[in-house]
Amino acid sequence: MTLVRGDLINIVLITVDQSGKGDFQRIQDAIDAVPSQNSEQIFVYFNSPGIYKEQVVVPEDKPWITMSGTNETTTIITWSGPWHTLQNTTVSILASDFVGRNLTIQNTYGPGIQAVALSVFGDRVAFYNCRIFSYQDTLFDTSGRHYYSNCFIQGATDFIYGDALSLFHECYIHSISENGGAITAHKRSSVDENTGYSFVSCNITGIKPNSVILGRPWGPYSRIIYAYTSMTNAILPEGWNDWNNTTRQSTSYYGEYMCYGPGATSSKRVKWSHQLTSDEAKPFLTKDMINGDEWLRAVPTQFKKPSFPLKPEK
């Protein structure tokens, strides 16, 4: 079966409910029940609000899964712990063609060490109306093409980082740094690598004035764009940092286009950042950046019961 973007009917529905009124009480049990090498769209729906204290892994061999809560403020996946391995996060998406909707994903470990809430490895992954919370390294946006729409992302240090090609559209980015923490740390390692982060029509806030930078280069060819984005006075006037490696000033690509607010003032920006022209900004402004029209899909409208057993695979 070949799935296409327009498939909105005959989606397999699996329900999760802590009270026992769904197919599963635990999220991971629902994911485990999906057959390996799945070729159908699977909609994992949370029947009612709840706080799910567990780690969730969507493995690479289980594509085409959507996880959807009822409301992003009341459907919460939470865990508390430091980052030691690539999968040691609250939620890890290793599969392609995954969608997350109306969820809070958080790691409550706090400051002192990396504590990832969400890691995304798969290609063609989208999140809508989600809240993602931690302190250091909140979102490991590591590889593939990704789309974040109307999401709230909070952290203090490098809290959106990795080497994906990702579009953040109408997202709310909130820093809890008090001393110049970076929002982004992108790891593009070659000028030929088509990766980068673009923030379009977003809002950026912080807990105090002059406490946040827009990004710093984890890799030598780090690429970050902010366009049509509101920036409060939490943004430091220089805007960007070279992470104590001046050679990366000439290879990183940091641009801003038509941003506004007190934090968007360009007069004191580092000289190696760019105030983009319309032609320079154009490739980073729409879903074309991630070929989104080929794979982003709407909320399904009709569902069917699964043909596979509602129990985890052994």
mmCIF file of C-alpha atoms in Angstrom:
data_model
loop_
_atom_site.group_PDB
_atom_site.id
_atom_site.type_symbol
_atom_site.label_atom_id
_atom_site.label_comp_id
_atom_site.label_asym_id
_atom_site.label_seq_id
_atom_site.Cartn_x
_atom_site.Cartn_y
_atom_site.Cartn_z
ATOM 1 C CA MET A 1 0.000 0.000 0.000
ATOM 2 C CA THR A 2 1.335 3.440 -0.911
ATOM 3 C CA LEU A 3 0.154 6.202 1.357
ATOM 4 C CA VAL A 4 -0.379 9.683 -0.006
ATOM 5 C CA ARG A 5 -0.824 13.041 1.623
ATOM 6 C CA GLY A 6 -4.549 13.201 0.912
ATOM 7 C CA ASP A 7 -5.541 9.969 2.676
ATOM 8 C CA LEU A 8 -8.067 11.060 5.333
ATOM 9 C CA ILE A 9 -10.379 8.023 5.529
ATOM 10 C CA ASN A 10 -10.061 4.467 6.768
ATOM 11 C CA ILE A 11 -7.408 5.379 9.295
ATOM 12 C CA VAL A 12 -6.754 2.764 11.973
ATOM 13 C CA LEU A 13 -7.848 4.101 15.379
ATOM 14 C CA ILE A 14 -6.269 3.011 18.664
ATOM 15 C CA THR A 15 -7.344 4.656 21.927
ATOM 16 C CA VAL A 16 -5.381 5.305 25.114
ATOM 17 C CA ASP A 17 -7.093 6.090 28.408
ATOM 18 C CA GLN A 18 -5.625 5.834 31.899
ATOM 19 C CA SER A 19 -9.025 4.953 33.342
ATOM 20 C CA GLY A 20 -9.166 1.746 31.317
ATOM 21 C CA LYS A 21 -11.875 2.909 28.911
ATOM 22 C CA GLY A 22 -9.572 2.764 25.893
ATOM 23 C CA ASP A 23 -7.673 0.033 24.106
ATOM 24 C CA PHE A 24 -4.598 0.714 26.264
ATOM 25 C CA GLN A 25 -3.770 2.488 29.499
ATOM 26 C CA ARG A 26 -0.122 3.158 28.595
ATOM 27 C CA ILE A 27 1.099 4.991 25.509
ATOM 28 C CA GLN A 28 4.057 2.698 24.904
ATOM 29 C CA ASP A 29 1.797 -0.364 24.932
ATOM 30 C CA ALA A 30 -0.244 1.197 22.122
ATOM 31 C CA ILE A 31 2.898 1.899 20.086
ATOM 32 C CA ASP A 32 4.218 -1.614 20.728
ATOM 33 C CA ALA A 33 0.992 -3.114 19.366
ATOM 34 C CA VAL A 34 1.523 -1.554 15.937
ATOM 35 C CA PRO A 35 3.048 -4.184 13.608
ATOM 36 C CA SER A 36 6.630 -3.813 12.481
ATOM 37 C CA GLN A 37 6.942 -2.374 8.956
ATOM 38 C CA ASN A 38 3.465 -0.931 9.318
ATOM 39 C CA SER A 39 1.965 0.366 6.053
ATOM 40 C CA GLU A 40 -1.290 1.898 7.321
ATOM 41 C CA GLN A 41 -1.947 5.231 8.957
ATOM 42 C CA ILE A 42 -2.386 4.652 12.683
ATOM 43 C CA PHE A 43 -4.150 7.254 14.837
ATOM 44 C CA VAL A 44 -3.353 6.851 18.541
ATOM 45 C CA TYR A 45 -5.946 8.974 20.311
ATOM 46 C CA PHE A 46 -6.045 9.913 24.000
ATOM 47 C CA ASN A 47 -9.712 9.582 24.970
ATOM 48 C CA SER A 48 -9.563 11.905 27.966
ATOM 49 C CA PRO A 49 -7.134 14.249 29.728
ATOM 50 C CA GLY A 50 -4.362 12.648 31.733
ATOM 51 C CA ILE A 51 -0.767 12.802 32.931
ATOM 52 C CA TYR A 52 1.230 9.916 31.498
ATOM 53 C CA LYS A 53 4.418 9.356 33.489
ATOM 54 C CA GLU A 54 6.420 7.281 31.033
ATOM 55 C CA GLN A 55 9.059 7.349 28.335
ATOM 56 C CA VAL A 56 7.740 6.784 24.827
ATOM 57 C CA VAL A 57 9.734 5.490 21.846
ATOM 58 C CA VAL A 58 8.286 5.258 18.337
ATOM 59 C CA PRO A 59 10.742 2.859 16.665
ATOM 60 C CA GLU A 60 12.135 3.273 13.188
ATOM 61 C CA ASP A 61 10.195 0.297 11.800
ATOM 62 C CA LYS A 62 6.790 1.772 12.758
ATOM 63 C CA PRO A 63 6.048 4.704 10.424
ATOM 64 C CA TRP A 64 2.726 6.450 9.772
ATOM 65 C CA ILE A 65 1.718 6.906 13.421
ATOM 66 C CA THR A 66 -0.139 9.932 14.765
ATOM 67 C CA MET A 67 -0.398 10.576 18.523
ATOM 68 C CA SER A 68 -3.168 13.021 19.361
ATOM 69 C CA GLY A 69 -4.361 14.346 22.686
ATOM 70 C CA THR A 70 -7.665 16.039 23.392
ATOM 71 C CA ASN A 71 -6.029 19.278 24.520
ATOM 72 C CA GLU A 72 -2.357 20.231 24.701
ATOM 73 C CA THR A 73 -2.679 21.619 28.241
ATOM 74 C CA THR A 74 -4.320 18.515 29.715
ATOM 75 C CA THR A 75 -2.775 15.610 27.785
ATOM 76 C CA ILE A 76 0.710 15.459 29.288
ATOM 77 C CA ILE A 77 3.591 13.036 28.736
ATOM 78 C CA THR A 78 6.152 13.600 31.452
ATOM 79 C CA TRP A 79 9.402 12.110 32.671
ATOM 80 C CA SER A 80 12.361 13.330 34.718
ATOM 81 C CA GLY A 81 15.911 12.294 33.931
ATOM 82 C CA PRO A 82 19.217 13.279 32.342
ATOM 83 C CA TRP A 83 20.233 12.495 28.776
ATOM 84 C CA HIS A 84 22.708 9.610 28.449
ATOM 85 C CA THR A 85 21.834 7.929 25.133
ATOM 86 C CA LEU A 86 20.122 9.012 21.927
ATOM 87 C CA GLN A 87 16.833 7.489 23.074
ATOM 88 C CA ASN A 88 16.984 8.559 26.711
ATOM 89 C CA THR A 89 14.339 11.279 26.443
ATOM 90 C CA THR A 90 10.690 11.654 27.378
ATOM 91 C CA VAL A 91 9.529 11.032 23.798
ATOM 92 C CA SER A 92 11.775 9.718 20.999
ATOM 93 C CA ILE A 93 10.547 9.668 17.406
ATOM 94 C CA LEU A 94 12.747 7.345 15.357
ATOM 95 C CA ALA A 95 10.134 6.605 12.681
ATOM 96 C CA SER A 96 9.276 8.638 9.622
ATOM 97 C CA ASP A 97 5.842 10.058 8.776
ATOM 98 C CA PHE A 98 4.947 10.709 12.411
ATOM 99 C CA VAL A 99 2.501 13.374 13.576
ATOM 100 C CA GLY A 100 2.013 14.725 17.102
ATOM 101 C CA ARG A 101 -1.047 16.801 17.960
ATOM 102 C CA ASN A 102 -2.376 18.495 21.093
ATOM 103 C CA LEU A 103 0.232 17.168 23.512
ATOM 104 C CA THR A 104 2.471 18.441 26.282
ATOM 105 C CA ILE A 105 5.858 16.699 26.312
ATOM 106 C CA GLN A 106 8.114 17.563 29.204
ATOM 107 C CA ASN A 107 11.269 16.591 31.048
ATOM 108 C CA THR A 108 11.193 17.997 34.577
ATOM 109 C CA TYR A 109 14.802 17.176 35.517
ATOM 110 C CA GLY A 110 15.823 20.846 35.610
ATOM 111 C CA PRO A 111 19.212 22.567 35.271
ATOM 112 C CA GLY A 112 22.655 21.037 35.560
ATOM 113 C CA ILE A 113 22.801 18.584 32.678
ATOM 114 C CA GLN A 114 21.151 17.807 29.338
ATOM 115 C CA ALA A 115 17.565 16.700 29.893
ATOM 116 C CA VAL A 116 15.774 16.170 26.584
ATOM 117 C CA ALA A 117 11.984 16.250 26.382
ATOM 118 C CA LEU A 118 11.613 15.373 22.697
ATOM 119 C CA SER A 119 14.065 13.882 20.191
ATOM 120 C CA VAL A 120 13.154 13.632 16.510
ATOM 121 C CA PHE A 121 15.172 11.401 14.168
ATOM 122 C CA GLY A 122 12.595 10.455 11.523
ATOM 123 C CA ASP A 123 11.945 12.159 8.185
ATOM 124 C CA ARG A 124 8.631 13.888 7.412
ATOM 125 C CA VAL A 125 7.640 14.534 11.024
ATOM 126 C CA ALA A 126 5.154 17.212 12.127
ATOM 127 C CA PHE A 127 3.900 18.579 15.439
ATOM 128 C CA TYR A 128 0.783 20.724 15.818
ATOM 129 C CA ASN A 129 -0.420 22.551 18.932
ATOM 130 C CA CYS A 130 2.137 20.897 21.179
ATOM 131 C CA ARG A 131 3.975 22.203 24.244
ATOM 132 C CA ILE A 132 7.555 21.056 24.787
ATOM 133 C CA PHE A 133 9.266 21.839 28.099
ATOM 134 C CA SER A 134 12.652 21.285 29.686
ATOM 135 C CA TYR A 135 15.706 23.317 30.702
ATOM 136 C CA GLN A 136 18.834 22.317 28.778
ATOM 137 C CA ASP A 137 18.463 20.740 25.300
ATOM 138 C CA THR A 138 14.668 20.604 25.350
ATOM 139 C CA LEU A 139 14.158 19.610 21.706
ATOM 140 C CA PHE A 140 16.743 17.420 19.952
ATOM 141 C CA ASP A 141 15.673 18.151 16.392
ATOM 142 C CA THR A 142 18.352 15.977 14.956
ATOM 143 C CA SER A 143 17.712 14.756 11.401
ATOM 144 C CA GLY A 144 15.125 14.708 8.618
ATOM 145 C CA ARG A 145 12.512 17.246 7.512
ATOM 146 C CA HIS A 146 10.219 18.550 10.248
ATOM 147 C CA TYR A 147 7.350 20.980 10.693
ATOM 148 C CA TYR A 148 6.288 22.595 13.968
ATOM 149 C CA SER A 149 3.053 24.591 13.888
ATOM 150 C CA ASN A 150 1.616 26.628 16.763
ATOM 151 C CA CYS A 151 3.889 24.921 19.286
ATOM 152 C CA PHE A 152 5.206 26.300 22.590
ATOM 153 C CA ILE A 153 8.869 25.421 23.200
ATOM 154 C CA GLN A 154 10.630 26.355 26.437
ATOM 155 C CA GLY A 155 14.165 25.993 27.743
ATOM 156 C CA ALA A 156 17.290 27.848 28.781
ATOM 157 C CA THR A 157 20.365 26.482 27.019
ATOM 158 C CA ASP A 158 20.593 25.281 23.397
ATOM 159 C CA PHE A 159 17.015 24.197 23.786
ATOM 160 C CA ILE A 160 16.374 23.670 20.066
ATOM 161 C CA TYR A 161 19.358 21.804 18.668
ATOM 162 C CA GLY A 162 20.401 19.204 16.097
ATOM 163 C CA ASP A 163 20.938 18.981 12.340
ATOM 164 C CA ALA A 164 17.456 18.725 10.843
ATOM 165 C CA LEU A 165 15.800 20.812 8.135
ATOM 166 C CA SER A 166 12.900 22.279 10.091
ATOM 167 C CA LEU A 167 10.276 24.973 9.733
ATOM 168 C CA PHE A 168 8.816 26.468 12.919
ATOM 169 C CA HIS A 169 5.620 28.300 11.983
ATOM 170 C CA GLU A 170 3.680 30.509 14.382
ATOM 171 C CA CYS A 171 5.447 28.979 17.360
ATOM 172 C CA TYR A 172 5.990 30.549 20.783
ATOM 173 C CA ILE A 173 9.622 30.248 21.878
ATOM 174 C CA HIS A 174 10.219 31.046 25.559
ATOM 175 C CA SER A 175 13.636 31.237 27.213
ATOM 176 C CA ILE A 176 14.077 30.778 30.949
ATOM 177 C CA SER A 177 17.782 31.667 30.744
ATOM 178 C CA GLU A 178 19.069 34.383 33.048
ATOM 179 C CA ASN A 179 22.557 34.846 31.583
ATOM 180 C CA GLY A 180 22.678 34.685 27.791
ATOM 181 C CA GLY A 181 21.519 31.162 27.009
ATOM 182 C CA ALA A 182 21.091 30.247 23.343
ATOM 183 C CA ILE A 183 17.757 29.341 21.817
ATOM 184 C CA THR A 184 19.312 27.289 19.009
ATOM 185 C CA ALA A 185 22.448 25.239 18.402
ATOM 186 C CA HIS A 186 22.399 23.930 14.854
ATOM 187 C CA LYS A 187 24.966 21.384 13.673
ATOM 188 C CA ARG A 188 25.223 21.726 9.902
ATOM 189 C CA SER A 189 28.718 20.473 9.063
ATOM 190 C CA SER A 190 29.050 21.225 5.344
ATOM 191 C CA VAL A 191 27.990 23.976 2.977
ATOM 192 C CA ASP A 192 26.516 21.240 0.760
ATOM 193 C CA GLU A 193 24.262 19.935 3.533
ATOM 194 C CA ASN A 194 20.651 21.070 3.109
ATOM 195 C CA THR A 195 19.710 21.535 6.737
ATOM 196 C CA GLY A 196 18.796 24.470 8.932
ATOM 197 C CA TYR A 197 16.082 25.960 11.126
ATOM 198 C CA SER A 198 13.644 28.633 9.993
ATOM 199 C CA PHE A 199 11.348 30.452 12.430
ATOM 200 C CA VAL A 200 8.499 32.193 10.612
ATOM 201 C CA SER A 201 5.843 34.371 12.278
ATOM 202 C CA CYS A 202 6.952 33.237 15.733
ATOM 203 C CA ASN A 203 7.070 34.988 19.105
ATOM 204 C CA ILE A 204 10.225 34.978 21.239
ATOM 205 C CA THR A 205 10.122 35.878 24.914
ATOM 206 C CA GLY A 206 12.284 35.463 28.002
ATOM 207 C CA ILE A 207 12.135 35.882 31.746
ATOM 208 C CA LYS A 208 14.381 38.962 31.892
ATOM 209 C CA PRO A 209 15.852 41.600 29.571
ATOM 210 C CA ASN A 210 19.121 40.956 27.725
ATOM 211 C CA SER A 211 19.267 37.293 28.705
ATOM 212 C CA VAL A 212 18.971 35.354 25.421
ATOM 213 C CA ILE A 213 20.840 34.895 22.144
ATOM 214 C CA LEU A 214 19.154 33.660 18.994
ATOM 215 C CA GLY A 215 21.682 30.940 18.290
ATOM 216 C CA ARG A 216 25.227 29.639 18.309
ATOM 217 C CA PRO A 217 26.997 27.225 15.943
ATOM 218 C CA TRP A 218 27.205 23.635 17.130
ATOM 219 C CA GLY A 219 28.582 22.821 13.681
ATOM 220 C CA PRO A 220 30.744 25.030 11.464
ATOM 221 C CA TYR A 221 28.020 25.680 8.848
ATOM 222 C CA SER A 222 25.158 26.216 11.276
ATOM 223 C CA ARG A 223 22.159 27.847 9.550
ATOM 224 C CA ILE A 224 19.311 29.686 11.326
ATOM 225 C CA ILE A 225 16.717 32.120 9.956
ATOM 226 C CA TYR A 226 14.138 34.236 11.802
ATOM 227 C CA ALA A 227 11.456 35.943 9.688
ATOM 228 C CA TYR A 228 8.359 37.996 10.550
ATOM 229 C CA THR A 229 9.089 37.150 14.180
ATOM 230 C CA SER A 230 8.359 39.196 17.288
ATOM 231 C CA MET A 231 11.318 39.535 19.666
ATOM 232 C CA THR A 232 11.053 41.033 23.137
ATOM 233 C CA ASN A 233 13.876 42.804 24.964
ATOM 234 C CA ALA A 234 14.987 39.407 26.292
ATOM 235 C CA ILE A 235 17.159 39.169 23.164
ATOM 236 C CA LEU A 236 20.689 40.487 23.670
ATOM 237 C CA PRO A 237 21.526 43.322 21.233
ATOM 238 C CA GLU A 238 24.316 41.302 19.545
ATOM 239 C CA GLY A 239 21.804 38.552 18.771
ATOM 240 C CA TRP A 240 24.244 35.734 18.015
ATOM 241 C CA ASN A 241 27.361 34.060 19.429
ATOM 242 C CA ASP A 242 30.223 32.154 17.743
ATOM 243 C CA TRP A 243 30.639 29.728 20.675
ATOM 244 C CA ASN A 244 34.226 30.972 21.204
ATOM 245 C CA ASN A 245 35.281 29.842 17.731
ATOM 246 C CA THR A 246 35.875 32.824 15.458
ATOM 247 C CA THR A 247 36.376 30.603 12.398
ATOM 248 C CA ARG A 248 32.660 29.869 12.460
ATOM 249 C CA GLN A 249 31.822 33.510 11.928
ATOM 250 C CA SER A 250 32.648 33.124 8.237
ATOM 251 C CA THR A 251 30.898 29.767 7.721
ATOM 252 C CA SER A 252 27.705 30.028 9.797
ATOM 253 C CA TYR A 253 24.648 31.544 8.138
ATOM 254 C CA TYR A 254 22.499 33.518 10.570
ATOM 255 C CA GLY A 255 19.797 35.707 9.075
ATOM 256 C CA GLU A 256 16.831 37.834 10.079
ATOM 257 C CA TYR A 257 14.052 39.172 7.868
ATOM 258 C CA MET A 258 11.290 41.616 8.746
ATOM 259 C CA CYS A 259 11.436 40.818 12.461
ATOM 260 C CA TYR A 260 10.053 43.322 14.933
ATOM 261 C CA GLY A 261 9.912 44.269 18.593
ATOM 262 C CA PRO A 262 12.634 45.667 20.873
ATOM 263 C CA GLY A 263 14.757 42.535 20.550
ATOM 264 C CA ALA A 264 14.857 42.760 16.757
ATOM 265 C CA THR A 265 16.852 46.002 16.589
ATOM 266 C CA SER A 266 19.694 45.303 14.186
ATOM 267 C CA SER A 267 22.109 48.169 14.904
ATOM 268 C CA LYS A 268 24.198 46.194 17.416
ATOM 269 C CA ARG A 269 23.961 42.742 15.839
ATOM 270 C CA VAL A 270 27.233 40.867 15.305
ATOM 271 C CA LYS A 271 28.696 41.948 11.973
ATOM 272 C CA TRP A 272 28.775 38.395 10.613
ATOM 273 C CA SER A 273 24.994 37.941 10.827
ATOM 274 C CA HIS A 274 22.704 39.004 7.986
ATOM 275 C CA GLN A 275 19.695 41.258 7.605
ATOM 276 C CA LEU A 276 18.203 39.455 4.624
ATOM 277 C CA THR A 277 16.716 40.834 1.449
ATOM 278 C CA SER A 278 13.385 39.449 0.238
ATOM 279 C CA ASP A 279 15.166 37.286 -2.334
ATOM 280 C CA GLU A 280 17.576 35.920 0.280
ATOM 281 C CA ALA A 281 14.753 35.141 2.701
ATOM 282 C CA LYS A 282 12.351 33.588 0.189
ATOM 283 C CA PRO A 283 13.688 29.981 0.311
ATOM 284 C CA PHE A 284 13.113 29.855 4.079
ATOM 285 C CA LEU A 285 9.605 31.311 4.401
ATOM 286 C CA THR A 286 7.186 28.561 3.344
ATOM 287 C CA LYS A 287 6.591 24.829 3.493
ATOM 288 C CA ASP A 288 8.468 24.556 0.219
ATOM 289 C CA MET A 289 11.617 24.666 2.345
ATOM 290 C CA ILE A 290 10.796 21.164 3.620
ATOM 291 C CA ASN A 291 8.784 20.000 0.567
ATOM 292 C CA GLY A 292 5.811 20.076 2.915
ATOM 293 C CA ASP A 293 3.119 19.957 0.234
ATOM 294 C CA GLU A 294 4.329 16.459 -0.618
ATOM 295 C CA TRP A 295 3.902 14.950 2.855
ATOM 296 C CA LEU A 296 2.092 17.124 5.410
ATOM 297 C CA ARG A 297 -1.365 15.669 6.016
ATOM 298 C CA ALA A 298 -4.571 16.965 7.555
ATOM 299 C CA VAL A 299 -6.489 15.516 10.490
ATOM 300 C CA PRO A 300 -8.228 12.295 9.376
ATOM 301 C CA THR A 301 -11.999 12.237 9.101
ATOM 302 C CA GLN A 302 -12.959 8.544 9.159
ATOM 303 C CA PHE A 303 -11.555 5.652 11.131
ATOM 304 C CA LYS A 304 -11.634 1.881 11.228
ATOM 305 C CA LYS A 305 -10.771 -0.775 13.768
ATOM 306 C CA PRO A 306 -7.300 -2.321 13.595
ATOM 307 C CA SER A 307 -6.876 -5.637 11.832
ATOM 308 C CA PHE A 308 -3.972 -6.579 14.129
ATOM 309 C CA PRO A 309 -4.295 -7.787 17.739
ATOM 310 C CA LEU A 310 -4.588 -5.062 20.364
ATOM 311 C CA LYS A 311 -1.653 -6.285 22.373
ATOM 312 C CA PRO A 312 2.058 -5.456 22.174
ATOM 313 C CA GLU A 313 4.154 -7.460 19.728
ATOM 314 C CA LYS A 314 6.499 -9.960 21.371
#
